[in-house]
């Protein structure tokens, strides 16, 4: 995580103006990745900041008005938001590779907000793409799903999805 020196000076002034806003800014900044964004519910963020949801909303309003962050609503009720940190305040990675995105973010969803929380950890495993090592080639096999498809033309084998991994990454 990197920050501008001027941002630290402004952050010190923010602590005096609104300690909760400064604390929220630290919590959000600690969670951002290359896209400078973090998605979380207001309830969960209030818990991380250790304040009430009302005080959190007031703090977020200060941060947005003073251009510390940009807030993007996720869904209609506004209880889940993407908090995008101003890239002149803090960023992750090198300055020359700085990116700004509203579409990719680290998402924080506590267990209590999951409608299927009783089933967490007991779900059927997700489908996985097969892994390919360097030099390996994909060959389709098996019956496949109905309807039966036309066999591949000689020399034109389909390119199947797979993950490429290096043997050194074991």
Backbone as JSON, one array per atom type, in Angstrom:
{
  "sequence": "XXXXXXXXXXXXXXXXXXXXXXXXXXXXXXXXXXXXXXXXXXXXXXXXXXXXXXXXXXXXXXXXXXXXXXXXXXXXXXXXXXXXXXXXXXXXXXXXXXXXXXXXXXXXXXXXXXXXXXXXXXXXXXXXXXXXXXXXXXXXXXXXXXXXXXXXXXXXXXXXXXXXXXXXXX",
  "N": [[0.84, -1.16, 0.0], [0.56, 2.18, -0.84], [0.99, 5.66, -0.18], [0.51, 9.2, -0.59], [2.61, 11.81, 0.71], [1.33, 14.22, 1.32], [-1.24, 13.27, 1.63], [-1.06, 11.91, 4.05], [-0.72, 14.06, 5.8], [-3.18, 15.36, 5.45], [-4.8, 13.32, 6.36], [-4.18, 13.27, 9.06], [-5.37, 15.68, 9.84], [-7.99, 14.96, 9.32], [-8.45, 13.1, 11.32], [-8.8, 14.74, 13.54], [-11.07, 16.17, 12.77], [-13.06, 14.16, 12.24], [-12.89, 11.38, 13.88], [-14.04, 8.84, 13.41], [-14.47, 8.81, 10.64], [-11.82, 8.94, 9.78], [-10.91, 6.51, 10.82], [-12.55, 4.73, 9.4], [-11.58, 5.23, 6.84], [-8.99, 4.2, 7.06], [-9.6, 1.46, 7.47], [-10.95, 0.81, 5.07], [-8.94, 1.42, 3.18], [-7.0, -0.43, 3.9], [-8.04, -2.72, 2.81], [-8.15, -2.55, 0.03], [-7.19, -3.5, -3.34], [-5.43, -3.87, -6.4], [-7.36, -2.45, -7.85], [-8.23, -0.4, -6.3], [-10.63, -0.53, -4.91], [-13.29, -1.59, -2.72], [-15.78, -3.77, -1.77], [-18.51, -3.92, 0.38], [-20.99, -4.5, 2.9], [-22.9, -1.97, 4.63], [-23.46, -2.58, 7.26], [-21.53, -4.56, 7.9], [-19.17, -3.09, 7.47], [-19.47, -1.1, 9.42], [-19.17, -2.67, 11.65], [-16.47, -3.49, 11.37], [-15.26, -1.01, 11.63], [-16.0, -0.42, 14.12], [-18.3, 1.03, 15.07], [-21.59, 2.58, 15.14], [-24.1, 2.01, 12.59], [-25.32, 4.38, 11.76], [-23.45, 6.38, 12.54], [-21.39, 5.55, 10.94], [-22.47, 6.03, 8.35], [-22.53, 8.85, 8.44], [-19.78, 9.34, 8.6], [-18.87, 8.24, 6.17], [-20.13, 9.96, 4.42], [-18.69, 12.33, 4.9], [-16.14, 11.49, 4.01], [-16.69, 11.06, 1.29], [-17.58, 13.61, 0.43], [-15.27, 15.11, 0.82], [-13.6, 14.07, -1.07], [-12.06, 11.76, -0.51], [-12.94, 9.23, -0.97], [-14.96, 7.48, -3.39], [-18.3, 6.57, -3.65], [-20.13, 3.83, -4.7], [-23.21, 2.49, -5.32], [-24.4, -0.8, -4.73], [-26.85, -2.69, -5.88], [-30.36, -2.0, -5.1], [-31.14, -0.94, -2.56], [-29.03, 0.31, -1.29], [-27.56, -0.63, 0.83], [-25.31, -2.07, 0.49], [-22.18, -1.24, -0.73], [-19.71, -0.14, -3.11], [-16.64, 1.01, -2.28], [-14.5, 3.26, -3.48], [-11.26, 4.14, -3.41], [-9.7, 7.28, -3.58], [-7.2, 7.64, -5.91], [-5.16, 9.42, -5.55], [-4.74, 9.52, -2.95], [-4.27, 6.91, -1.82], [-2.84, 3.85, -3.01], [-2.36, 0.6, -4.47], [0.46, -1.15, -5.37], [2.86, -0.27, -7.98], [3.43, 3.19, -8.81], [3.49, 3.87, -11.51], [2.01, 1.87, -12.62], [-0.56, 2.32, -11.89], [-4.02, 1.78, -11.63], [-7.48, 2.4, -12.13], [-10.61, 1.45, -11.19], [-14.07, 0.7, -11.31], [-15.24, -1.7, -11.36], [-13.99, -4.02, -10.51], [-13.21, -5.52, -7.46], [-12.27, -6.17, -4.06], [-14.32, -8.23, -2.23], [-16.26, -8.27, 0.64], [-18.14, -10.3, 2.56], [-19.86, -11.06, 5.3], [-20.54, -14.11, 7.14], [-23.08, -14.07, 8.41], [-24.64, -12.57, 6.69], [-25.24, -14.17, 4.6], [-27.69, -15.89, 2.81], [-27.8, -18.65, 2.79], [-26.38, -19.54, 5.0], [-26.42, -21.67, 6.82], [-25.7, -23.81, 5.31], [-23.13, -23.38, 4.5], [-19.92, -24.49, 3.67], [-20.77, -27.05, 3.24], [-21.56, -27.34, 0.67], [-21.94, -28.69, -2.65], [-19.01, -29.44, -4.54], [-17.57, -26.96, -6.74], [-17.42, -26.93, -10.33], [-14.36, -27.62, -11.98], [-11.81, -26.37, -14.09], [-9.61, -28.32, -16.1], [-6.11, -28.66, -15.41], [-3.23, -27.67, -17.24], [0.05, -28.53, -18.05], [3.13, -26.99, -19.13], [3.79, -27.59, -22.53], [1.93, -29.61, -22.75], [-1.02, -30.87, -24.45], [-4.43, -30.28, -25.24], [-6.92, -32.74, -25.47], [-10.02, -33.62, -26.62], [-12.32, -35.8, -24.98], [-14.55, -38.55, -24.23], [-18.17, -38.94, -24.12], [-19.65, -36.56, -24.14], [-22.17, -33.94, -23.91], [-25.71, -34.23, -24.65], [-27.25, -32.61, -27.51], [-25.71, -35.01, -29.71], [-22.67, -33.98, -31.06], [-21.11, -32.92, -34.13], [-18.25, -34.71, -35.19], [-14.85, -33.55, -34.74], [-13.14, -31.87, -37.39], [-10.53, -33.23, -39.36], [-7.35, -32.34, -38.23], [-8.28, -29.96, -37.16], [-8.74, -29.51, -34.27], [-10.77, -28.73, -31.44], [-10.23, -25.89, -29.29], [-10.03, -26.28, -26.02], [-11.2, -25.07, -22.81], [-8.84, -24.38, -20.23], [-6.55, -24.23, -17.45], [-3.38, -22.82, -17.43], [-0.46, -23.93, -15.94], [2.71, -23.6, -14.36], [5.37, -25.88, -13.93], [7.12, -25.16, -11.97], [5.61, -23.86, -10.1], [4.6, -25.52, -8.17]],
  "CA": [[0.0, 0.0, 0.0], [1.35, 3.4, -0.91], [0.24, 6.9, 0.03], [1.24, 10.46, -0.78], [2.93, 12.5, 1.96], [0.25, 15.19, 1.56], [-2.41, 12.53, 2.11], [-0.86, 11.67, 5.48], [-0.98, 15.32, 6.51], [-4.63, 15.56, 5.42], [-5.38, 12.26, 7.21], [-4.01, 13.75, 10.44], [-6.42, 16.68, 10.05], [-9.26, 14.24, 9.32], [-8.6, 12.49, 12.64], [-9.35, 15.77, 14.42], [-12.44, 16.51, 12.32], [-13.95, 13.02, 12.43], [-12.11, 10.16, 14.14], [-14.66, 7.67, 12.8], [-14.18, 8.88, 9.21], [-10.41, 8.56, 9.63], [-10.82, 5.07, 11.07], [-13.17, 4.06, 8.24], [-10.65, 5.37, 5.72], [-7.93, 3.22, 7.27], [-10.15, 0.12, 7.27], [-11.19, 0.63, 3.63], [-7.64, 1.44, 2.49], [-6.3, -1.69, 4.19], [-8.66, -3.81, 2.07], [-8.14, -2.38, -1.43], [-6.14, -4.15, -4.09], [-5.01, -3.1, -7.57], [-8.42, -1.63, -8.41], [-8.54, 0.66, -5.34], [-12.04, -0.61, -4.52], [-13.66, -2.58, -1.71], [-17.24, -3.89, -1.68], [-18.89, -4.42, 1.69], [-22.26, -3.95, 3.39], [-22.72, -0.94, 5.64], [-23.46, -3.24, 8.57], [-20.23, -5.2, 8.11], [-18.15, -2.04, 7.59], [-19.64, -0.49, 10.74], [-18.58, -3.61, 12.61], [-15.02, -3.4, 11.24], [-14.83, 0.31, 12.1], [-16.39, -0.4, 15.52], [-19.22, 2.14, 15.32], [-22.96, 2.31, 14.7], [-24.31, 2.24, 11.15], [-25.62, 5.8, 11.59], [-22.19, 7.13, 12.61], [-20.64, 5.18, 9.75], [-23.02, 6.78, 7.21], [-22.05, 10.23, 8.56], [-18.35, 9.33, 8.29], [-18.74, 8.0, 4.73], [-20.53, 11.22, 3.78], [-17.53, 13.23, 5.01], [-15.09, 10.99, 3.13], [-17.09, 11.28, -0.1], [-17.6, 15.07, 0.17], [-13.89, 15.62, 0.8], [-12.89, 13.35, -2.14], [-11.22, 10.66, -0.07], [-13.47, 8.03, -1.62], [-16.17, 7.56, -4.2], [-19.19, 5.5, -3.22], [-21.0, 3.31, -5.75], [-24.22, 1.59, -4.78], [-24.57, -2.14, -5.29], [-28.25, -3.03, -5.59], [-31.29, -0.89, -4.99], [-31.36, -0.35, -1.24], [-27.88, 1.1, -0.86], [-26.94, -1.16, 2.04], [-24.01, -2.6, 0.08], [-21.55, -0.25, -1.58], [-18.3, -0.25, -3.5], [-15.91, 2.19, -1.84], [-13.35, 3.4, -4.37], [-10.34, 5.09, -2.78], [-9.07, 8.25, -4.47], [-5.84, 7.16, -6.17], [-4.18, 10.42, -5.13], [-4.59, 9.31, -1.51], [-3.62, 5.62, -1.58], [-2.93, 2.89, -4.11], [-1.65, -0.64, -4.28], [1.33, -1.4, -6.51], [3.73, 0.83, -8.38], [2.72, 4.39, -9.25], [3.35, 3.88, -12.97], [1.04, 0.87, -13.01], [-1.82, 2.64, -11.21], [-5.26, 1.57, -12.37], [-8.66, 2.86, -11.41], [-11.7, 0.66, -11.72], [-15.27, 0.57, -10.5], [-15.86, -2.98, -11.66], [-13.31, -5.1, -9.83], [-12.97, -5.14, -6.08], [-12.27, -7.19, -3.04], [-15.67, -8.25, -1.7], [-16.33, -8.78, 2.0], [-19.51, -10.65, 2.91], [-19.81, -11.91, 6.49], [-21.4, -15.3, 7.13], [-24.45, -13.76, 8.85], [-25.37, -11.95, 5.59], [-25.47, -15.18, 3.58], [-28.99, -16.53, 3.0], [-27.62, -20.09, 2.97], [-25.27, -19.67, 5.95], [-26.48, -22.98, 7.47], [-25.14, -24.8, 4.4], [-21.76, -23.02, 4.15], [-18.96, -25.55, 3.92], [-21.34, -28.35, 2.88], [-22.05, -27.29, -0.71], [-21.28, -29.55, -3.64], [-17.85, -28.72, -5.1], [-17.75, -26.31, -8.04], [-16.7, -27.55, -11.45], [-13.03, -27.07, -12.15], [-11.17, -26.58, -15.38], [-8.41, -29.13, -15.93], [-4.84, -27.93, -15.49], [-2.29, -28.12, -18.28], [1.44, -28.15, -17.85], [3.8, -26.53, -20.34], [4.04, -28.63, -23.51], [0.8, -30.53, -22.88], [-2.02, -30.47, -25.43], [-5.76, -30.73, -24.88], [-7.58, -33.67, -26.38], [-11.37, -33.9, -26.13], [-12.63, -37.23, -24.84], [-15.83, -38.82, -23.61], [-19.37, -38.84, -24.95], [-20.15, -35.19, -24.23], [-23.58, -33.72, -23.58], [-26.61, -34.27, -25.82], [-27.28, -33.56, -28.61], [-24.4, -35.42, -30.19], [-22.13, -32.98, -31.99], [-20.32, -33.44, -35.26], [-16.84, -34.9, -34.81], [-13.93, -32.51, -35.21], [-12.52, -32.09, -38.7], [-9.13, -33.64, -39.28], [-6.42, -31.23, -38.09], [-8.91, -28.79, -36.56], [-9.23, -29.9, -32.96], [-11.24, -27.56, -30.7], [-9.42, -25.39, -28.18], [-10.86, -26.42, -24.82], [-10.74, -24.21, -21.71], [-7.96, -24.99, -19.25], [-5.65, -23.31, -16.76], [-1.97, -23.14, -17.66], [0.35, -23.82, -14.73], [4.12, -23.92, -14.53], [5.8, -26.93, -13.02], [7.86, -24.52, -10.88], [4.65, -23.27, -9.16], [4.12, -26.54, -7.25]],
  "C": [[0.89, 1.23, 0.0], [0.43, 4.61, -0.73], [1.13, 8.09, -0.26], [1.51, 11.1, 0.59], [1.82, 13.5, 2.31], [-1.0, 14.5, 2.09], [-2.27, 12.23, 3.59], [-1.14, 12.92, 6.3], [-2.49, 15.59, 6.56], [-5.33, 14.53, 6.32], [-5.28, 12.66, 8.68], [-5.08, 14.8, 10.77], [-7.8, 16.01, 10.11], [-9.51, 13.57, 10.67], [-9.2, 13.49, 13.62], [-10.79, 16.08, 14.06], [-13.42, 15.39, 12.6], [-13.13, 11.75, 12.63], [-12.71, 8.92, 13.48], [-14.42, 7.66, 11.29], [-12.73, 8.47, 8.95], [-10.22, 7.06, 9.83], [-11.41, 4.28, 9.91], [-12.24, 4.11, 7.04], [-9.51, 4.38, 5.85], [-8.42, 1.8, 7.0], [-10.35, -0.15, 5.78], [-9.87, 0.53, 2.88], [-6.87, 0.14, 2.72], [-6.84, -2.85, 3.36], [-8.55, -3.7, 0.56], [-7.0, -3.17, -2.06], [-5.84, -3.29, -5.31], [-6.09, -2.18, -8.13], [-8.85, -0.49, -7.48], [-10.0, 0.64, -4.89], [-12.27, -1.75, -3.55], [-15.18, -2.59, -1.63], [-17.59, -4.55, -0.35], [-20.24, -3.82, 2.07], [-21.96, -2.89, 4.44], [-22.65, -1.56, 7.03], [-22.1, -3.86, 8.88], [-19.12, -4.17, 8.26], [-18.25, -1.35, 8.95], [-19.03, -1.38, 11.82], [-17.06, -3.54, 12.57], [-14.48, -2.09, 11.81], [-15.15, 0.48, 13.6], [-17.22, 0.84, 15.86], [-20.62, 1.74, 14.87], [-23.07, 2.58, 13.2], [-24.59, 3.71, 10.88], [-24.34, 6.64, 11.59], [-21.31, 6.79, 11.39], [-21.14, 5.95, 8.54], [-22.56, 8.24, 7.25], [-20.57, 10.33, 8.17], [-18.12, 9.15, 6.79], [-19.12, 9.26, 3.95], [-19.38, 12.22, 3.79], [-16.44, 12.79, 4.03], [-15.42, 11.24, 1.66], [-17.06, 12.77, -0.45], [-16.2, 15.65, 0.05], [-13.0, 14.88, -0.19], [-11.84, 12.36, -1.66], [-11.62, 9.39, -0.81], [-14.63, 8.41, -2.53], [-17.02, 6.37, -3.8], [-20.11, 5.12, -4.37], [-21.93, 2.29, -5.13], [-24.23, 0.25, -5.49], [-25.99, -2.55, -4.91], [-29.07, -1.79, -5.31], [-31.37, -0.21, -3.64], [-30.2, 0.47, -0.72], [-27.24, 0.6, 0.42], [-25.6, -1.83, 1.76], [-23.44, -1.61, -0.93], [-20.15, -0.68, -1.98], [-17.67, 1.08, -3.09], [-14.62, 2.24, -2.65], [-12.47, 4.51, -3.8], [-9.72, 5.98, -3.85], [-7.61, 7.85, -4.67], [-4.77, 8.22, -5.91], [-3.94, 10.33, -3.62], [-3.8, 8.03, -1.26], [-3.8, 4.73, -2.8], [-2.1, 1.68, -3.76], [-0.81, -0.88, -5.52], [2.17, -0.18, -6.85], [2.91, 1.99, -8.93], [2.51, 4.38, -10.76], [2.34, 2.85, -13.46], [-0.33, 1.12, -12.4], [-3.01, 2.46, -12.13], [-6.41, 2.03, -11.5], [-9.85, 2.14, -12.01], [-12.87, 0.67, -10.76], [-15.87, -0.81, -10.61], [-15.19, -4.17, -11.0], [-13.01, -4.64, -8.42], [-12.83, -6.36, -5.21], [-13.64, -7.11, -2.37], [-15.65, -8.92, -0.34], [-17.78, -9.04, 2.33], [-19.45, -11.57, 4.13], [-20.8, -13.07, 6.41], [-22.84, -14.97, 7.46], [-25.28, -13.12, 7.74], [-25.67, -12.93, 4.46], [-26.82, -15.85, 3.81], [-28.88, -18.03, 3.24], [-26.53, -20.39, 4.0], [-25.25, -21.02, 6.67], [-25.8, -24.04, 6.62], [-23.68, -24.52, 4.05], [-20.8, -24.13, 4.56], [-19.46, -26.93, 3.53], [-21.87, -28.37, 1.45], [-21.29, -28.29, -1.57], [-20.11, -28.77, -4.23], [-18.19, -28.11, -6.46], [-17.0, -27.09, -9.11], [-15.36, -26.87, -11.59], [-12.54, -27.33, -13.56], [-9.92, -27.42, -15.17], [-7.16, -28.25, -16.07], [-3.97, -28.53, -16.58], [-0.9, -27.64, -17.91], [2.03, -27.72, -19.18], [4.1, -27.71, -21.25], [2.91, -29.63, -23.66], [-0.22, -29.97, -23.86], [-3.37, -31.04, -25.0], [-6.32, -31.67, -25.93], [-8.97, -33.94, -25.84], [-11.59, -35.4, -26.03], [-13.99, -37.38, -24.19], [-16.98, -38.57, -24.56], [-19.84, -37.4, -25.13], [-21.62, -35.11, -23.88], [-24.44, -33.84, -24.82], [-26.9, -32.86, -26.3], [-25.86, -33.87, -29.06], [-23.92, -34.39, -31.2], [-21.32, -33.66, -33.09], [-18.89, -33.64, -34.8], [-15.98, -33.79, -35.4], [-13.37, -32.89, -36.57], [-11.05, -32.41, -38.5], [-8.22, -32.41, -39.23], [-7.0, -29.97, -37.47], [-9.55, -29.18, -35.22], [-9.68, -28.64, -32.2], [-10.27, -27.17, -29.59], [-10.29, -25.38, -26.94], [-10.33, -25.52, -23.72], [-9.87, -25.01, -20.74], [-7.15, -23.9, -18.57], [-4.23, -23.75, -17.05], [-1.23, -22.95, -16.34], [1.78, -24.2, -15.06], [4.5, -24.99, -13.54], [6.54, -26.35, -11.83], [6.92, -23.98, -9.81], [4.11, -24.28, -8.16], [4.38, -26.11, -5.89]]
}
